[in-house]
Short mmCIF file of C-alpha atoms in Angstrom, two decimals:
data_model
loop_
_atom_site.label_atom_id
_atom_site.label_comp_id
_atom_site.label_asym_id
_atom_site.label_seq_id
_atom_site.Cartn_x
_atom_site.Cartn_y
_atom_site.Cartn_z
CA UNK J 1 -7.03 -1.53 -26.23
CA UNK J 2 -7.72 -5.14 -25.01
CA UNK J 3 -8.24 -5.62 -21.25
CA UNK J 4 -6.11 -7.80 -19.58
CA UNK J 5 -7.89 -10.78 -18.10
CA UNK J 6 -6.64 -13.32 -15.36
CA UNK J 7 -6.93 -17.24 -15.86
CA UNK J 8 -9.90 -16.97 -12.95
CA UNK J 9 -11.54 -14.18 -15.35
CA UNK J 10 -10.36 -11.31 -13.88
CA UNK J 11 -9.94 -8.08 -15.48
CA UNK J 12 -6.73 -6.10 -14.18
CA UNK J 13 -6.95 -2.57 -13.35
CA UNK J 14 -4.65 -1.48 -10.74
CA UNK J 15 -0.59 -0.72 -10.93
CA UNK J 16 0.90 -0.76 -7.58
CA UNK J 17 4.35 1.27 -7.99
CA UNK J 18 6.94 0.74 -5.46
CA UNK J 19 9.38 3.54 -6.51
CA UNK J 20 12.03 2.85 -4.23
CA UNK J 21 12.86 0.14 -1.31
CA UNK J 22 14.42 2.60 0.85
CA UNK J 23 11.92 3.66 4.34
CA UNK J 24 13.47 5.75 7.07
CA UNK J 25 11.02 3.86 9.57
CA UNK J 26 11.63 0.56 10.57
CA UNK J 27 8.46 -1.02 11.82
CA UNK J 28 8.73 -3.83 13.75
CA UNK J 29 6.05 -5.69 11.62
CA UNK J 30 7.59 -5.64 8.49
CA UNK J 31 11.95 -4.81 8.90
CA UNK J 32 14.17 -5.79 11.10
CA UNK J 33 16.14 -3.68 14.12
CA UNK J 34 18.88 -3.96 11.91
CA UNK J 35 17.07 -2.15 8.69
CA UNK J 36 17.66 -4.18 5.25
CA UNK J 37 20.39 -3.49 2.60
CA UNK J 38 19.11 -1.10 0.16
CA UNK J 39 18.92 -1.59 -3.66
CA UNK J 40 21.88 0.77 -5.40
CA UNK J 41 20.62 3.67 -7.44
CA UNK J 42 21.22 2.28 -10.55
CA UNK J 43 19.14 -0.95 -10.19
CA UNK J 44 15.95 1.42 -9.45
CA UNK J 45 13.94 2.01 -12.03
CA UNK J 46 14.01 5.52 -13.70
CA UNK J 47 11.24 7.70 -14.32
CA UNK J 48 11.01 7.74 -17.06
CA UNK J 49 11.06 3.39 -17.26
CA UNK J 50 8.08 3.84 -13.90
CA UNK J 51 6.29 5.87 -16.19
CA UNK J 52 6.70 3.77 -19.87
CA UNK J 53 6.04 0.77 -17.83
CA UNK J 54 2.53 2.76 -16.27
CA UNK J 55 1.83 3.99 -19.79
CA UNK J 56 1.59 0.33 -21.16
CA UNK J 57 -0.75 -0.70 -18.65
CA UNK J 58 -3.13 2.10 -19.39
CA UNK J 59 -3.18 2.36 -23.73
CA UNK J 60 -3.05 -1.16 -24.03
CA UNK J 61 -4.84 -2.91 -20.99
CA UNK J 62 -7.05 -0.44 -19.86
CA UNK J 63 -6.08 0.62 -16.35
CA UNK J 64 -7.68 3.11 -15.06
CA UNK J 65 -5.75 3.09 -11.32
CA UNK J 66 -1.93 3.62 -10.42
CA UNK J 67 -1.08 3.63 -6.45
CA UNK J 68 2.82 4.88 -5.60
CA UNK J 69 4.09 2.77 -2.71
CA UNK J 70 7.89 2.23 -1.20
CA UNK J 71 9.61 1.50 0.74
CA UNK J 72 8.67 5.06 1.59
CA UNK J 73 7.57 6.83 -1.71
CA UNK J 74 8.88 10.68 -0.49
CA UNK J 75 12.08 9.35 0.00
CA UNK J 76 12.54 9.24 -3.75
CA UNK J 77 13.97 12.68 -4.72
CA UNK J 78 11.99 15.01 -7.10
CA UNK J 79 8.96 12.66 -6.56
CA UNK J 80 6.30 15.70 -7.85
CA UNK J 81 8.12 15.36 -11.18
CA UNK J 82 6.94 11.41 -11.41
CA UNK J 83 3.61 12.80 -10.18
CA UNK J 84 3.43 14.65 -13.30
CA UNK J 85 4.57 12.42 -15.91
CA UNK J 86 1.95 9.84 -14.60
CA UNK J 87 -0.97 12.63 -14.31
CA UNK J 88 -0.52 12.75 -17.82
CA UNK J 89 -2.18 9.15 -18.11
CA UNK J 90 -5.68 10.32 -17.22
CA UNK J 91 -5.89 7.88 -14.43
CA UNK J 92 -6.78 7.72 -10.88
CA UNK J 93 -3.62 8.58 -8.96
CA UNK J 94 -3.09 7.88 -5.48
CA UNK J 95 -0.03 7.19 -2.75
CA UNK J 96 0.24 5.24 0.19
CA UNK J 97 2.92 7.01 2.64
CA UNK J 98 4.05 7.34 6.44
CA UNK J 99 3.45 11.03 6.13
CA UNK J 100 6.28 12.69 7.88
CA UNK J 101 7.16 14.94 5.29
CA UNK J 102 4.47 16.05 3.61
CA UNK J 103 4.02 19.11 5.00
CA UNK J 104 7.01 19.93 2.52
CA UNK J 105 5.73 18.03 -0.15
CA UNK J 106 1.92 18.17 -0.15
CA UNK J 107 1.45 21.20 -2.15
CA UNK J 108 3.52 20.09 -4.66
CA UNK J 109 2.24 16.84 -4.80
CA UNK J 110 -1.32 18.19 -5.25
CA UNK J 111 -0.41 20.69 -7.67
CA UNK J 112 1.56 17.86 -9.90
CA UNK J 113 -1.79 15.81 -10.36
CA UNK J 114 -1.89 13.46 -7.02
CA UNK J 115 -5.10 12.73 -6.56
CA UNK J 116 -5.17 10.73 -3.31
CA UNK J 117 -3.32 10.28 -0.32
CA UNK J 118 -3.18 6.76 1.94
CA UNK J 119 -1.35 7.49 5.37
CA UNK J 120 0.40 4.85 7.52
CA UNK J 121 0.07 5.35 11.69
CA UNK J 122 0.13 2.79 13.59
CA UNK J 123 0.06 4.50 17.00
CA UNK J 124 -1.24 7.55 18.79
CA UNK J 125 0.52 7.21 21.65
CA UNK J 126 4.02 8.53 21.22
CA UNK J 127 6.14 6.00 23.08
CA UNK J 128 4.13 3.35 21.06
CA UNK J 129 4.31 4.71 17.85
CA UNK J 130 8.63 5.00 19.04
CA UNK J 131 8.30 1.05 20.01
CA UNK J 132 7.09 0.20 16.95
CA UNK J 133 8.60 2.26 14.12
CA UNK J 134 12.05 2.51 15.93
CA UNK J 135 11.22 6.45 15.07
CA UNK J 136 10.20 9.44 17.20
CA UNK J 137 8.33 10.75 14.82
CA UNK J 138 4.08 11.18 15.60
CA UNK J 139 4.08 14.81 15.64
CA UNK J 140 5.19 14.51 12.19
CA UNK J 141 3.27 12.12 11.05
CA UNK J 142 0.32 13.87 12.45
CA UNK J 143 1.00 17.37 10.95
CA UNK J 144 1.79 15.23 7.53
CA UNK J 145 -2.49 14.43 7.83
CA UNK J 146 -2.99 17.93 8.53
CA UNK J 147 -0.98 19.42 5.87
CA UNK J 148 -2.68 16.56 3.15
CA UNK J 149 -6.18 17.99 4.07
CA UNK J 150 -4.86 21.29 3.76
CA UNK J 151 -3.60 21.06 0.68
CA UNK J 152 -7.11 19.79 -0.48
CA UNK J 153 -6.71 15.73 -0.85
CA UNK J 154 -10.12 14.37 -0.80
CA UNK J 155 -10.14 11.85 0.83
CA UNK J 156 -7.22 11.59 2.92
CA UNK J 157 -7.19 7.72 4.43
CA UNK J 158 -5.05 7.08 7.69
CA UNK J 159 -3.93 3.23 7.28
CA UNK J 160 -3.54 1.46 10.46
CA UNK J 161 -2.03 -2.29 11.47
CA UNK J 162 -3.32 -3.79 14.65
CA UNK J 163 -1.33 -6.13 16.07
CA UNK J 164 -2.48 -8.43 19.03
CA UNK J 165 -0.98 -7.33 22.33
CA UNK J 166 1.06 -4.25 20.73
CA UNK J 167 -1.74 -1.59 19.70
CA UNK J 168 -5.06 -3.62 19.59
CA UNK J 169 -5.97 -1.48 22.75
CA UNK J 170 -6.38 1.32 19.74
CA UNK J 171 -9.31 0.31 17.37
CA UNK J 172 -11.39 3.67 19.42
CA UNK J 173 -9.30 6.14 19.70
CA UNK J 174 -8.46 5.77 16.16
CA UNK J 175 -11.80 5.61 15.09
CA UNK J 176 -12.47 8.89 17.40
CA UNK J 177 -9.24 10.43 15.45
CA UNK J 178 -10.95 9.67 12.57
CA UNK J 179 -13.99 11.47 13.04
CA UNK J 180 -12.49 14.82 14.60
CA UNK J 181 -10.00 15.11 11.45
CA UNK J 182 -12.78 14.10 8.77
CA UNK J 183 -10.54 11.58 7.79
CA UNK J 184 -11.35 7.86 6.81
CA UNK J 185 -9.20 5.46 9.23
CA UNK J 186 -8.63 1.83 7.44
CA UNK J 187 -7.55 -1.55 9.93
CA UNK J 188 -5.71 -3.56 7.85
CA UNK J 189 -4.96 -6.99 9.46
CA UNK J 190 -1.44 -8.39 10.41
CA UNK J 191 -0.28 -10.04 7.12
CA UNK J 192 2.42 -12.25 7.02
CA UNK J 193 4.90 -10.08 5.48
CA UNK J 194 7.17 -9.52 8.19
CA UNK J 195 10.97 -9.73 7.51
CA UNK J 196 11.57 -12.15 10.30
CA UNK J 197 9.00 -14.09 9.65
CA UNK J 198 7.53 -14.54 12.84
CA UNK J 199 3.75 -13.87 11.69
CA UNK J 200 1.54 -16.23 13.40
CA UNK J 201 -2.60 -16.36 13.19
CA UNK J 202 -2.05 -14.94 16.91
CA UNK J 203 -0.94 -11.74 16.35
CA UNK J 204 -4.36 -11.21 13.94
CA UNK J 205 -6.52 -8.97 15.36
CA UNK J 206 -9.44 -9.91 13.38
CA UNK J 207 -11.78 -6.91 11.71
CA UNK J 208 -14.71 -8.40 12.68
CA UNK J 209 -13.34 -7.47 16.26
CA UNK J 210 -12.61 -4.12 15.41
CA UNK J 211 -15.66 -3.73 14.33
CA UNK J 212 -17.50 -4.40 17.14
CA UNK J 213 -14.90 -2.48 19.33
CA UNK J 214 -15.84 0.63 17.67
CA UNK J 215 -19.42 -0.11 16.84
CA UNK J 216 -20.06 -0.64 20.64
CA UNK J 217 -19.12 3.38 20.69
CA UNK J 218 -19.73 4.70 18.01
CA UNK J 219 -22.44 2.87 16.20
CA UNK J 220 -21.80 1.48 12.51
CA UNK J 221 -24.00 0.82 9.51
CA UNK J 222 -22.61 -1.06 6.13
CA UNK J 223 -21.95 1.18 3.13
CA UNK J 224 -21.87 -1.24 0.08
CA UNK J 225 -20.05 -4.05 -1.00
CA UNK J 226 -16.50 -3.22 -1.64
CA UNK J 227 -15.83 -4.71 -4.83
CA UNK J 228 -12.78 -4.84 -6.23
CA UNK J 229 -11.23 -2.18 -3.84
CA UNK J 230 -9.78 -3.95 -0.80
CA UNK J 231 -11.52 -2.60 2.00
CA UNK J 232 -15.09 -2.51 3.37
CA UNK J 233 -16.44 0.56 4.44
CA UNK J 234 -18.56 1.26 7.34
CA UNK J 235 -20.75 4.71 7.82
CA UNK J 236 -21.43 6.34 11.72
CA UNK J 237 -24.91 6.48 12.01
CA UNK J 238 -24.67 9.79 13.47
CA UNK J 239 -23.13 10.82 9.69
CA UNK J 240 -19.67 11.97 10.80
CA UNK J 241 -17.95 9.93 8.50
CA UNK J 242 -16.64 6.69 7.88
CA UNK J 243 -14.62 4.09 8.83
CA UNK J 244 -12.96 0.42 7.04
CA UNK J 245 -11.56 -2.49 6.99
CA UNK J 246 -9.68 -4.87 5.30
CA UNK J 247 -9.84 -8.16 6.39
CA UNK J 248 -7.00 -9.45 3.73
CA UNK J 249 -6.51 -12.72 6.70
CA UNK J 250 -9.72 -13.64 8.16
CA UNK J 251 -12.05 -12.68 4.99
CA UNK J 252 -9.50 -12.82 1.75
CA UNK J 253 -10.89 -10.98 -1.26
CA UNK J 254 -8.94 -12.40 -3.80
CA UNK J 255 -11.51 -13.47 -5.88
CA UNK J 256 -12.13 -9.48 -6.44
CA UNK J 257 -8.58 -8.67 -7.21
CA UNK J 258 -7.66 -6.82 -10.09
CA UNK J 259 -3.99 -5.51 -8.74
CA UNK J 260 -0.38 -6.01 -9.93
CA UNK J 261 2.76 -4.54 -8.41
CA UNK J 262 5.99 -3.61 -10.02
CA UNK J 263 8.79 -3.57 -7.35
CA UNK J 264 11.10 -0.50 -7.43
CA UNK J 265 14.08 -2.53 -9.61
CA UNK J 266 11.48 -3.45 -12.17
CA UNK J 267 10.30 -6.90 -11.12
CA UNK J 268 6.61 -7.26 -11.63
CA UNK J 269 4.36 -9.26 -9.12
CA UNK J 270 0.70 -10.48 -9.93
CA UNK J 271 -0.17 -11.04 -6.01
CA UNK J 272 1.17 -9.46 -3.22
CA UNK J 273 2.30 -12.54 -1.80
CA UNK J 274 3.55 -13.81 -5.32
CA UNK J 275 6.77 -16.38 -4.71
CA UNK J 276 8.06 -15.65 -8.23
CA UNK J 277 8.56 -12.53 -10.26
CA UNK J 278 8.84 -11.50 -13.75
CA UNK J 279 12.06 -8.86 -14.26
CA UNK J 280 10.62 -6.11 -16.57
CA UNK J 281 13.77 -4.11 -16.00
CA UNK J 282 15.32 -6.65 -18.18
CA UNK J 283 13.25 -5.80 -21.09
CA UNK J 284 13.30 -1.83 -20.72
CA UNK J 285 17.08 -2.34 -20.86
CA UNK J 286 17.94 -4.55 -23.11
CA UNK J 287 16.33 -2.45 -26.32
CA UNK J 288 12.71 -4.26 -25.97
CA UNK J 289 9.84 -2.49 -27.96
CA UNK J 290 6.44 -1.52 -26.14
CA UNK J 291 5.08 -4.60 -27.67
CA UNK J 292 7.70 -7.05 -25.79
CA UNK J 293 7.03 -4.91 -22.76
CA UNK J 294 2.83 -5.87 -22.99
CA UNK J 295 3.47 -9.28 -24.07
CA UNK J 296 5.50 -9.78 -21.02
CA UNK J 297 3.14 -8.73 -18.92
CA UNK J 298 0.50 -10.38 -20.15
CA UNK J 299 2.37 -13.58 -19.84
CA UNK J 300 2.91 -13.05 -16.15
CA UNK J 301 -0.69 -12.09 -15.58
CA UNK J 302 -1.58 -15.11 -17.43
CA UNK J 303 -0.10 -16.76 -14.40
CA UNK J 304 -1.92 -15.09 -11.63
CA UNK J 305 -3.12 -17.60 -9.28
CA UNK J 306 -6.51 -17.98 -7.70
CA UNK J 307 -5.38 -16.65 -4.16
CA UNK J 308 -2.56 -16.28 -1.55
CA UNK J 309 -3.81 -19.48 0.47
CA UNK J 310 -2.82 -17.77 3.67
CA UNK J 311 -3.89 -19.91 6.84
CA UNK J 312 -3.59 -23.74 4.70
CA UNK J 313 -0.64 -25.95 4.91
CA UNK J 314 0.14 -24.66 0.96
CA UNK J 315 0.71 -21.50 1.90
CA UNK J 316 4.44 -20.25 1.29
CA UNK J 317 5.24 -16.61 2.76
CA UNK J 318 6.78 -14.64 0.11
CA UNK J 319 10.86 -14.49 0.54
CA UNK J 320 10.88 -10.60 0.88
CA UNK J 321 9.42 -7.91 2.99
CA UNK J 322 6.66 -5.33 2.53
CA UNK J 323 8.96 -2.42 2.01
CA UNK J 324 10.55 -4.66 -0.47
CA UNK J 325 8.04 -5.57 -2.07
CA UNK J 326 5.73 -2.54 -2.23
CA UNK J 327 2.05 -2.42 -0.73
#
């Protein structure tokens, strides 16, 4: 096993899986009213290529982390059966999802080998949550947390976007939602990753701001650094729980990234905001041997830049959207 180490000295850990493009919500931040045109079935990748691809990364690099992302990973039929074959790696497996149907999946996801569970709200305010996800769909969304924690996902992480002048007016009550669920809420800043790109530095809400919001009611106290994982955590002084951040705009951590992304057709990405892509589905599929399938990898991580540059003149916002690309 030889790690797999960056040109900035970097040792890769993480495999973020998008296993499919397709999202039945269609958030204003990242897809248009419209919705996109979906990849056909066949250009997917398998499970069985998700999984050889995963497998790779773990005997002969080392990883120790795999995160399934979409699109909207449950929309993926039979996804406990992916769960399974991926368990099997002996690594720490988690998935980032909107929620709304896990109280049919969660059980089966837990019993399968999922370790964690990340999920996306944006809103608690129904009308708001409607405005923004062109879905009516809180209630199940909410009862998706509920039915996570019931099914005994430790922790379960509520991922929220704040966007200036849409839902910025939420930083409290989330952090109070937090706290009465026993669940960790995360603020991710606004990224540019919208798919009509109309990100500006104005629709940042910055998390030094949210922060302070929530600090100024419920008082906050700094945890630890947060290393290589993207977000900082915060502890309530009064002990009922925690809260974080990640400040991926305003305080960039790419100098503590050890994350690569494989796209649900099989292109592989060493930044989220990557403007080219390697095509590993072209290598499962053509006959390649495990060995062509590590040395292209390691090619394209040999190619991992310093950072995504986002705010300078260089910076180049990446062609496709967040559901396409995978979180």
């Amino acid at each position: 096993m030889t790690p797999l180490v960056d040109p900035q000295g970097r040792t890769v850990r993480d495999l973020r899986i998008s296993i499919t493009d397709r999202c039945p919500f269609r958030c204003t931040y990242c897809m248009p009213e419209e919705g996109l045109q979906w990849l056909p079935r066949d250009e997917l990748l398998s499970f069985e290529e998700l999984t050889r691809v995963a497998r790779v990364c773990v005997e002969r690099f080392g990883f120790t982390s795999i995160r399934l992302t979409g699109g909207e990973p449950t929309a993926r039929a039979h996804l406990p059966v992916l769960v399974e074959q991926l368990y099997a790696l002996g690594v720490d497996l988690a998935m980032t999802t909107y929620g709304a149907t896990m109280r049919l999946l969660a059980q089966d996801l837990k019993r399968a080998g999922l370790d964690r569970v990340n999920i996306s709200c944006d809103s608690l305010r129904p009308e708001r949550f409607h405005a923004m996800t062109r879905r009516d769909a809180l209630p199940a969304v909410l009862d998706g947390i509920d039915a996570a924690l019931e099914a005994g996902f430790s922790p379960v992480k509520v991922n929220t976007v704040l966007v200036r002048g849409v839902n910025d007016d939420e930083a409290v009550d989330f952090a109070a939602f937090g706290r009465d669920k026993g669940v960790e809420v995360r603020f991710i800043e606004f990224m540019p990753l919208d798919a009509d790109h109309k990100w500006t530095h104005e629709h940042v809400v910055p998390a030094a701001e949210t922060l302070a919001a929530i600090d100024a009611v419920f008082p906050l106290e700094a945890v630890a650094p947060h290393g290589s994982a993207p977000a900082t955590t915060y502890r309530y002084k009064d002990g009922t729980g925690t809260v974080g951040v990640i400040a991926s705009v305003t305080q960039p951590f790419c100098g503590d990234c050890d994350r690569v992304r494989l796209t649900a057709e099989g292109r592989f990405r060493t930044c989220l905001f990557a403007t080219d892509e390697t095509d590993l589905r072209a290598v499962l599929r053509d006959g390649g041997s495990d060995d062509d399938v590590a040395a292209t990898i390691t090619a394209a991580v040999g190619t991992k830049w310093a950072g995504h540059q986002i705010g300078q003149v260089t910076f180049i916002q990446p062609s496709r959207s967040m559901s396409q690309i995978g979180g």
